[in-house]
PDB file of C-alpha atoms in Angstrom:
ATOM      1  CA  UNK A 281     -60.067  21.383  66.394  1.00 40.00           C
ATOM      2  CA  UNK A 282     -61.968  18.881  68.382  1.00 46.00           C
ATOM      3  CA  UNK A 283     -63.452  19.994  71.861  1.00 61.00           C
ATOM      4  CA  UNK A 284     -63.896  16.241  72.798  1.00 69.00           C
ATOM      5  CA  UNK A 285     -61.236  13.553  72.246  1.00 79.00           C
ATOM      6  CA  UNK A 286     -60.819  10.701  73.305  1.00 83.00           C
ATOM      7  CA  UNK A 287     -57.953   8.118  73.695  1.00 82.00           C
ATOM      8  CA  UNK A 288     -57.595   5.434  73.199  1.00 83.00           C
ATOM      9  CA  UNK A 289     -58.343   5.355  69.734  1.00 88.00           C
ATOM     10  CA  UNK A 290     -58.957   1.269  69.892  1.00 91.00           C
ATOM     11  CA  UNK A 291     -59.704  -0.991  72.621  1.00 93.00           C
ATOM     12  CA  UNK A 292     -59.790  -4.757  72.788  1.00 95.00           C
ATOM     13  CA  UNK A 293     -59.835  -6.603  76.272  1.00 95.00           C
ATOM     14  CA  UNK A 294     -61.505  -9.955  77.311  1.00 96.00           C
ATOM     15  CA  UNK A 295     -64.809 -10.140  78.395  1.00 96.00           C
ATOM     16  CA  UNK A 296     -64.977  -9.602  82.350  1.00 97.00           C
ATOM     17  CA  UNK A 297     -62.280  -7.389  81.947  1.00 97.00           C
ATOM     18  CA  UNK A 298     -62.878  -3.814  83.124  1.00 97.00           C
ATOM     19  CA  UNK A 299     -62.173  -0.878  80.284  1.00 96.00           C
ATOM     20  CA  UNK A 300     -61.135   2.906  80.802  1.00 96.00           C
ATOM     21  CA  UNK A 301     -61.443   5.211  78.524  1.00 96.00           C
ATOM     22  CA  UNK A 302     -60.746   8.909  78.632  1.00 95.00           C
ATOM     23  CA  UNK A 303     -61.511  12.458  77.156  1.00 93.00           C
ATOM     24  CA  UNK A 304     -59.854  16.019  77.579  1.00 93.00           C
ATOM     25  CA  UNK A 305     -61.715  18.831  76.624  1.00 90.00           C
ATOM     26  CA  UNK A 306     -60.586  22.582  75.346  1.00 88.00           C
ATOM     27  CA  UNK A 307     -63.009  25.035  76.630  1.00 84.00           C
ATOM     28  CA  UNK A 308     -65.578  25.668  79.552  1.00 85.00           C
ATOM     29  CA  UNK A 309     -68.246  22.899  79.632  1.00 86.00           C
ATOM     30  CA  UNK A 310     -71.667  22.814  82.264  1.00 87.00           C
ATOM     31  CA  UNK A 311     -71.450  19.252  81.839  1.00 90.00           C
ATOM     32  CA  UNK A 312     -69.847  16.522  79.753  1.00 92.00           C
ATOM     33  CA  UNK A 313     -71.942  13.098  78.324  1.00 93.00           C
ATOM     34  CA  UNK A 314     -70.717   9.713  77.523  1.00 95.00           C
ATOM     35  CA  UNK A 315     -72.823   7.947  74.350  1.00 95.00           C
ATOM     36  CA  UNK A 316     -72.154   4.631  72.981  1.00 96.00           C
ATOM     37  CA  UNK A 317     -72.784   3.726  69.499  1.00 93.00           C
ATOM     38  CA  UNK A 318     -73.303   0.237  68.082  1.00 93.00           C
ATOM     39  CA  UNK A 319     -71.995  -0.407  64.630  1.00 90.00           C
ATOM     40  CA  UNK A 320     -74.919   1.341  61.888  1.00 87.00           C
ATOM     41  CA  UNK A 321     -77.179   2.682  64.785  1.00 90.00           C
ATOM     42  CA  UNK A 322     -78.098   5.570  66.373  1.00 89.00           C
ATOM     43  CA  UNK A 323     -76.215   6.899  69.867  1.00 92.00           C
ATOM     44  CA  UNK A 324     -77.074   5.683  73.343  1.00 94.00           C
ATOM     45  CA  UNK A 325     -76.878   8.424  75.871  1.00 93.00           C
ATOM     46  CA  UNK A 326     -75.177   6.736  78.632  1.00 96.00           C
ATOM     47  CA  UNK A 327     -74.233   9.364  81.245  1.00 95.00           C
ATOM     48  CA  UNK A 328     -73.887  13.271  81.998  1.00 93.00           C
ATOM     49  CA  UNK A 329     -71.820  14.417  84.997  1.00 94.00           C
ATOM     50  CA  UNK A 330     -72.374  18.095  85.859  1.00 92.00           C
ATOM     51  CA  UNK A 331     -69.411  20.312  86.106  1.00 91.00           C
ATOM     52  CA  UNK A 332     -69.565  20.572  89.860  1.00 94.00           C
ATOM     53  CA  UNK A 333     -69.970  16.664  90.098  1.00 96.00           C
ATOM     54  CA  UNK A 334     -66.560  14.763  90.102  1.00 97.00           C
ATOM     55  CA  UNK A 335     -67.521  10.962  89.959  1.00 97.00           C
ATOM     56  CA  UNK A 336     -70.948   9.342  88.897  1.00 97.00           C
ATOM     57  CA  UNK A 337     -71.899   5.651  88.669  1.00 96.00           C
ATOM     58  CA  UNK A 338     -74.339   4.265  86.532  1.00 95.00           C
ATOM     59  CA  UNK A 339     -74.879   0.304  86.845  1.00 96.00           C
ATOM     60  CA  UNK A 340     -71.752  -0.563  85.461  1.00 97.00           C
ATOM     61  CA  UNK A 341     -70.337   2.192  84.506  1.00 97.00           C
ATOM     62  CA  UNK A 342     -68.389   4.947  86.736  1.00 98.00           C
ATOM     63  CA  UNK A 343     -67.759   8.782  85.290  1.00 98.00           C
ATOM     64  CA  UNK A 344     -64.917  10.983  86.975  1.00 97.00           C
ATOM     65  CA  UNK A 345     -64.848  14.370  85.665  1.00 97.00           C
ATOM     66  CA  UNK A 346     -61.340  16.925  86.413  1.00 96.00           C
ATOM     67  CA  UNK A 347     -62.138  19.954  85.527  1.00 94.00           C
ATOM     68  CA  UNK A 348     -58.623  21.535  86.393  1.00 94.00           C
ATOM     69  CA  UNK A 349     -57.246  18.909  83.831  1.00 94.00           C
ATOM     70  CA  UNK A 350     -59.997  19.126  81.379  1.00 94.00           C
ATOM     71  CA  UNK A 351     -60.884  15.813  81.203  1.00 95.00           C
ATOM     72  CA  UNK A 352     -63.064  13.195  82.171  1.00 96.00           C
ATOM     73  CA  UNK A 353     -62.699   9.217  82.184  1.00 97.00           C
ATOM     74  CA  UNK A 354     -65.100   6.415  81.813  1.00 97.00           C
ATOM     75  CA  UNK A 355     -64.919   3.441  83.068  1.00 97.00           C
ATOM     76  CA  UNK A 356     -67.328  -0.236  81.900  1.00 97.00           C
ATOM     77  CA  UNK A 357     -66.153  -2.957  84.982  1.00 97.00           C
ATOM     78  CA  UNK A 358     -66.639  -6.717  84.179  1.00 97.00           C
ATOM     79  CA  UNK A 359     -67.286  -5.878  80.526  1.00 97.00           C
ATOM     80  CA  UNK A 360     -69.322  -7.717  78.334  1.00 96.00           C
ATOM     81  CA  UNK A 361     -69.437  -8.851  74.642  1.00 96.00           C
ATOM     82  CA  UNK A 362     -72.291  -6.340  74.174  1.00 95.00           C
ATOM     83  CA  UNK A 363     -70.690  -3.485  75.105  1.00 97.00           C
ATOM     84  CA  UNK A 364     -68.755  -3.911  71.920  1.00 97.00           C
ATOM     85  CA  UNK A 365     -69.358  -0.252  70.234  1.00 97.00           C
ATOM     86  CA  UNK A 366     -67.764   2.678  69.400  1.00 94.00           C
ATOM     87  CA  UNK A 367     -67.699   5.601  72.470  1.00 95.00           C
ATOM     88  CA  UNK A 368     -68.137   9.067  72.454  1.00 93.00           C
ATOM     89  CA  UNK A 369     -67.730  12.162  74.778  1.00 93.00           C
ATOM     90  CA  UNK A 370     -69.807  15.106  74.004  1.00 91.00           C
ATOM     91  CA  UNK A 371     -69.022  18.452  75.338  1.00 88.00           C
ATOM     92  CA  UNK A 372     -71.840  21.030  74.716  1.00 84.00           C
ATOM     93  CA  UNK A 373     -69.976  24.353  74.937  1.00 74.00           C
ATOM     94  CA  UNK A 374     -71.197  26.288  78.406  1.00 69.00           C
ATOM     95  CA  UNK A 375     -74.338  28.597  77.515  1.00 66.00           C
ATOM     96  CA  UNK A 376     -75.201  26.351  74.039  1.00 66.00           C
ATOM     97  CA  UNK A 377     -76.408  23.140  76.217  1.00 66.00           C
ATOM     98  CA  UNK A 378     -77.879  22.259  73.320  1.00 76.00           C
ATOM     99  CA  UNK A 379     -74.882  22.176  70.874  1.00 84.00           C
ATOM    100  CA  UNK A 380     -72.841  18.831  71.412  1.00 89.00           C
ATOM    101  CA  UNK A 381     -69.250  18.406  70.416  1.00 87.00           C
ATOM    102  CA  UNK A 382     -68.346  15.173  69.859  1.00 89.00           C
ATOM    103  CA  UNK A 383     -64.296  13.513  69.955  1.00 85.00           C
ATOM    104  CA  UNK A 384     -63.657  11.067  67.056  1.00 86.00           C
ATOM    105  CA  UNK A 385     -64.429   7.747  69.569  1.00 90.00           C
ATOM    106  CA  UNK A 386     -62.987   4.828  70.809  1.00 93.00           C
ATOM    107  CA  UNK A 387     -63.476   1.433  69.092  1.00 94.00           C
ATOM    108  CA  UNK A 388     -63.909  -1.268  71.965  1.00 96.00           C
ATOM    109  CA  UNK A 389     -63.619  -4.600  71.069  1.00 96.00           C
ATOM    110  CA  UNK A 390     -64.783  -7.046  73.962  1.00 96.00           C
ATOM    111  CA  UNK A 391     -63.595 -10.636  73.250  1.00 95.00           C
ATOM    112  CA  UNK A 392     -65.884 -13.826  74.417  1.00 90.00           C
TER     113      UNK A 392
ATOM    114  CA  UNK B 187     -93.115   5.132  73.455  1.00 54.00           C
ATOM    115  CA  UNK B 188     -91.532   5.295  70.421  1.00 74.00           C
ATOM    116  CA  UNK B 189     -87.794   6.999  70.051  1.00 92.00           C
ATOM    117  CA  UNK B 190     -86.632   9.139  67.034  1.00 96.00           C
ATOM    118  CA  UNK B 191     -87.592   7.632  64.565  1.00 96.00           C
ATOM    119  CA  UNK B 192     -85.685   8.298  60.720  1.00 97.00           C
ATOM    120  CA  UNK B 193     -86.809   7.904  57.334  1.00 97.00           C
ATOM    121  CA  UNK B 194     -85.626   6.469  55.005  1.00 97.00           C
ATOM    122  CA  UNK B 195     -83.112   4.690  57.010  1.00 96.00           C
ATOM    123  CA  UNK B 196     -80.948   4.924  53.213  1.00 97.00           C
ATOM    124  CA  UNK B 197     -80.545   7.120  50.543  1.00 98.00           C
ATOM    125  CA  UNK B 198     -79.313   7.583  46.934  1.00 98.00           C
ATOM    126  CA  UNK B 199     -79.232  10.048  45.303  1.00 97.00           C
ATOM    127  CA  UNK B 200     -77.298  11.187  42.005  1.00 97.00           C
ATOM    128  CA  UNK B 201     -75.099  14.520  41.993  1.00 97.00           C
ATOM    129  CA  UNK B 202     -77.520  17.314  41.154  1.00 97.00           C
ATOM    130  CA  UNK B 203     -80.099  15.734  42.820  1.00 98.00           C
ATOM    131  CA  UNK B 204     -82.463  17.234  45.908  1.00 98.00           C
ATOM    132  CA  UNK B 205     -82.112  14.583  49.146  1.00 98.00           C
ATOM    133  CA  UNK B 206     -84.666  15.211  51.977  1.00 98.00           C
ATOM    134  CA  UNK B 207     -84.027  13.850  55.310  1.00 98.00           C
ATOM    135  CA  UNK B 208     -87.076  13.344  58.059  1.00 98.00           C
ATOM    136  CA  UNK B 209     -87.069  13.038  61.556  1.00 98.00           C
ATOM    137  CA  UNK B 210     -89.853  12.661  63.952  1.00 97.00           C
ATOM    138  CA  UNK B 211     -88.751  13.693  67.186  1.00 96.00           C
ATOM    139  CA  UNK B 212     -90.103  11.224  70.266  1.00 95.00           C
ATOM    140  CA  UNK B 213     -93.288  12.175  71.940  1.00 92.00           C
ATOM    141  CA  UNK B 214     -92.880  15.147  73.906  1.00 91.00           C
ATOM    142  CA  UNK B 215     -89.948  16.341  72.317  1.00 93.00           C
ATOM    143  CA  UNK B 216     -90.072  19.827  70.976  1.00 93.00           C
ATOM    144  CA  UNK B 217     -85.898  20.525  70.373  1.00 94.00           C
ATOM    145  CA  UNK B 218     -84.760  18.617  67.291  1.00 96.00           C
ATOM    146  CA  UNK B 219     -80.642  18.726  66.521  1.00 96.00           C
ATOM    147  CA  UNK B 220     -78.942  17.209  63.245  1.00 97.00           C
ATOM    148  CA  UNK B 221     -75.694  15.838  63.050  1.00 97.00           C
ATOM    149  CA  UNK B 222     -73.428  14.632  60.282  1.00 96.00           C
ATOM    150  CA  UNK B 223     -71.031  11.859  60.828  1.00 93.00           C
ATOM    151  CA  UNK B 224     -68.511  10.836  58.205  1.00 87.00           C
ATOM    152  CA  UNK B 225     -66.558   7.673  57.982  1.00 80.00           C
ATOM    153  CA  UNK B 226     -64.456   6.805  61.111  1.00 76.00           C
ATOM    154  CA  UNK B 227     -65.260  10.819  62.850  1.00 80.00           C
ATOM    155  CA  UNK B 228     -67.143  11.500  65.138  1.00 81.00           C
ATOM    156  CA  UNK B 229     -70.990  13.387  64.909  1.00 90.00           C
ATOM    157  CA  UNK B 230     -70.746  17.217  63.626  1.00 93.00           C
ATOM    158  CA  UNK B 231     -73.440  19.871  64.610  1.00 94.00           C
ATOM    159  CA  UNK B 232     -75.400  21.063  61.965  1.00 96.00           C
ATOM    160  CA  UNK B 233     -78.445  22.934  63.565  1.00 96.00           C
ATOM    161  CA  UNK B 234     -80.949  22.973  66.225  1.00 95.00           C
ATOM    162  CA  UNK B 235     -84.758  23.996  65.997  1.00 95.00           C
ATOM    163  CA  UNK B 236     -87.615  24.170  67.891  1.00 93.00           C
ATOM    164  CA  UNK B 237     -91.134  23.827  66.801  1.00 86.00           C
ATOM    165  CA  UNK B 238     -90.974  26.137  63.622  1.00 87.00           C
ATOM    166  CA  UNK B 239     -87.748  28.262  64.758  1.00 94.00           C
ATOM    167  CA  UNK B 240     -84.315  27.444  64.233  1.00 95.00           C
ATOM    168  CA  UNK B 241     -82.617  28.305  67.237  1.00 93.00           C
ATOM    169  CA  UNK B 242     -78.868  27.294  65.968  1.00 93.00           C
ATOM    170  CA  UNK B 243     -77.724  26.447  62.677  1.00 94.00           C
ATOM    171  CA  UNK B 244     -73.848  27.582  63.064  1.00 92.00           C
ATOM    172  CA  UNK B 245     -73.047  24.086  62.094  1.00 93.00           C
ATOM    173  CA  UNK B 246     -74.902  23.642  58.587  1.00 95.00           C
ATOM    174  CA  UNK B 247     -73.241  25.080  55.483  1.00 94.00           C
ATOM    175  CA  UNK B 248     -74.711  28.354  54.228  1.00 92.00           C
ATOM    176  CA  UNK B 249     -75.716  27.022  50.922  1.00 95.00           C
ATOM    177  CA  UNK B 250     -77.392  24.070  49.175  1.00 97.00           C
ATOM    178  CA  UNK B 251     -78.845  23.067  53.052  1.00 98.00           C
ATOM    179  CA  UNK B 252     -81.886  23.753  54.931  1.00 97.00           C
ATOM    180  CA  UNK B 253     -83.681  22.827  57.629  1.00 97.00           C
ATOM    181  CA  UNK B 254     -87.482  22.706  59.189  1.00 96.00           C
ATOM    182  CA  UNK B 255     -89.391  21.487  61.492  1.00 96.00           C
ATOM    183  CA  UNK B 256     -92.969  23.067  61.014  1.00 93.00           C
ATOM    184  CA  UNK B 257     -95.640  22.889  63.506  1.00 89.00           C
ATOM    185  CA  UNK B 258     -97.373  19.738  62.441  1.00 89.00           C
ATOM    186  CA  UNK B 259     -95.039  16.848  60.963  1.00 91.00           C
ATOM    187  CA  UNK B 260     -91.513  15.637  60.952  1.00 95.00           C
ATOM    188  CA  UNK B 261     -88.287  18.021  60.933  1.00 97.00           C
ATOM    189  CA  UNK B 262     -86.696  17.917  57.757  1.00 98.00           C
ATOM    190  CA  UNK B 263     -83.666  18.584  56.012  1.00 98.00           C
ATOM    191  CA  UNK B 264     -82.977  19.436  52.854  1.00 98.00           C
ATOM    192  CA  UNK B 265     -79.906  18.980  50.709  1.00 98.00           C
ATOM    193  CA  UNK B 266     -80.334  20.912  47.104  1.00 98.00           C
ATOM    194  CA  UNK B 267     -77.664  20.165  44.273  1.00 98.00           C
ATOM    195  CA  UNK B 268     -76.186  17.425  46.259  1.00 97.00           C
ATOM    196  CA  UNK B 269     -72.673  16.449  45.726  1.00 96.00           C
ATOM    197  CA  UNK B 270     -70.051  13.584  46.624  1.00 94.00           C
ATOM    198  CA  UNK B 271     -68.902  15.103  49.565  1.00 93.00           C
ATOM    199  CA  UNK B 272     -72.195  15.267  51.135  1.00 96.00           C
ATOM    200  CA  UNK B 273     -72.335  11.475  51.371  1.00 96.00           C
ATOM    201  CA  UNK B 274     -72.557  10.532  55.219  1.00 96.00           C
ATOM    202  CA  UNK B 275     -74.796   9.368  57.800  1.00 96.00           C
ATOM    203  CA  UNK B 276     -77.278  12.174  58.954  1.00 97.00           C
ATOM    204  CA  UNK B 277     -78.654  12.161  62.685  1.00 97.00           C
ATOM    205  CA  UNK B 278     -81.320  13.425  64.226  1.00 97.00           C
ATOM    206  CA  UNK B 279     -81.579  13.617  68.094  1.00 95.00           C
ATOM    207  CA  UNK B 280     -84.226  15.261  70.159  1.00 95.00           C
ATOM    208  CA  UNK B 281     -84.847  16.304  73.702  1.00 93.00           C
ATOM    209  CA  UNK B 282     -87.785  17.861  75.716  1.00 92.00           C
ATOM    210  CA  UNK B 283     -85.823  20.878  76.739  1.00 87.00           C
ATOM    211  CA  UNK B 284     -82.708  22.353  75.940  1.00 84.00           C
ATOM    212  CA  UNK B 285     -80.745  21.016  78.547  1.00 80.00           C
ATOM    213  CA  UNK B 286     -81.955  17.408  78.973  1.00 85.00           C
ATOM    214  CA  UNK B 287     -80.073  14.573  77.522  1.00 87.00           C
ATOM    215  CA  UNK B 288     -80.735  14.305  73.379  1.00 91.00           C
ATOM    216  CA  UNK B 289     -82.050  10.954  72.107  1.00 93.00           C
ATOM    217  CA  UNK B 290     -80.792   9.871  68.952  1.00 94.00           C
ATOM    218  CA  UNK B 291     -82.402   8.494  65.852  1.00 95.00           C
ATOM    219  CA  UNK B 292     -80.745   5.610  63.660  1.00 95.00           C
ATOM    220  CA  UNK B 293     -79.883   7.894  61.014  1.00 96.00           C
ATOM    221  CA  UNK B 294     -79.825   8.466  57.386  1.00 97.00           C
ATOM    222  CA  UNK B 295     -77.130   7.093  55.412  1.00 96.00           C
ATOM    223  CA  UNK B 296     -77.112   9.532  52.325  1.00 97.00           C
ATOM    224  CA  UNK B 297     -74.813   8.009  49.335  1.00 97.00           C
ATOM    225  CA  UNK B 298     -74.025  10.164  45.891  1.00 96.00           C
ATOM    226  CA  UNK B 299     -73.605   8.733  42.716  1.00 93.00           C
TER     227      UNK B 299
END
């Protein structure tokens, strides 16, 4: 089973709009990372909260992380028609850093 | 400052075939990770080495696959006796230490006749 997943599965908004996405988790984590990827490319690490940590902001992007609910949301404000791309949590498992576990993503569509 | 950078960017092979994958990691980088992503899923661990050991490779299937990443030259990673169901897009990522953030190469798309 998945450590990462994500909902929603598919996201379409209108450009300035803001988009939230989420992620729950299974097990223990030391941190959890956000990663975007653009349709037949590589992923873009965006952001990594620590466990301990429970909100980080990034330009336009803000992380919370719950670690008593297991999950962890990420949220793009006055979105863009480039942030169109598929994203990804990634949970390496705590004491494997190194090992990522990725959810299955979420499509977001951002409409001009 | 080049990032990870993968070759060949596609691949075709036939079933029986050998495929070899290469990754240069980005400069400084001495942790290389592949990943397998299939259609619609997200990316799937396959291993993790550093300069000439492999540290982790819980992820990679115990036959037909290997993986290196010798002391001078790209990782690589080897698929013997490939079949359909290895068709996918392979990813490299690298990082200078085990717990920094992992870059990510474009990948290899690997299709089977």
């Amino acid at each position: 089973s998945q450590q990462g997943e994500e909902d929603p599965q598919a996201l379409s908004i209108q450009e300035g709009e803001n988009a939230t996405m989420n992620c729950s988790y299974k097990t223990s984590i030391n941190n959890l990372q956000w990663y975007r990827q653009n349709s037949g490319r590589g992923l873009v690490h965006l952001i990594l909260i620590r466990s301990n940590e429970r909100e980080k902001h990034s330009g336009r992007l803000r992380v919370t992380l719950d670690t008593s609910k297991k999950s962890s949301s990420l949220l793009i404000t006055a979105s863009r028609a480039a942030d169109t791309a598929s994203y990804f949590c990634a949970t390496p498992p705590a004491g494997a850093n190194s090992k990522l576990t990725f959810g299955k993503g979420i499509t977001l569509s951002v409409r001009p | 400052n080049a990032g990870v950078m993968q070759n060949p960017r596609h691949l075709v092979r036939r079933r029986g075939q050998e495929a070899r994958l290469r990754c240069s990691p980005m400069k400084g980088h001495s942790h290389v990770y592949w990943y397998r992503q299939l259609p619609e899923e997200g990316l799937k661990f396959m291993v993790y080495l550093q300069k000439e050991n492999i540290i982790d490779e819980s992820g990679m299937p115990k036959e037909r696959f290997s993986a290196e990443f010798p002391k001078e030259g790209p990782s690589i990673l080897r698929i013997q006796q490939v079949v359909r169901g290895d068709s996918a897009a392979y990813f490299c990522a690298s990082s200078p230490t085990e717990s920094q953030p992992q870059h990510f190469g474009d990948g290899t798309r690997l299709s089977i006749l």
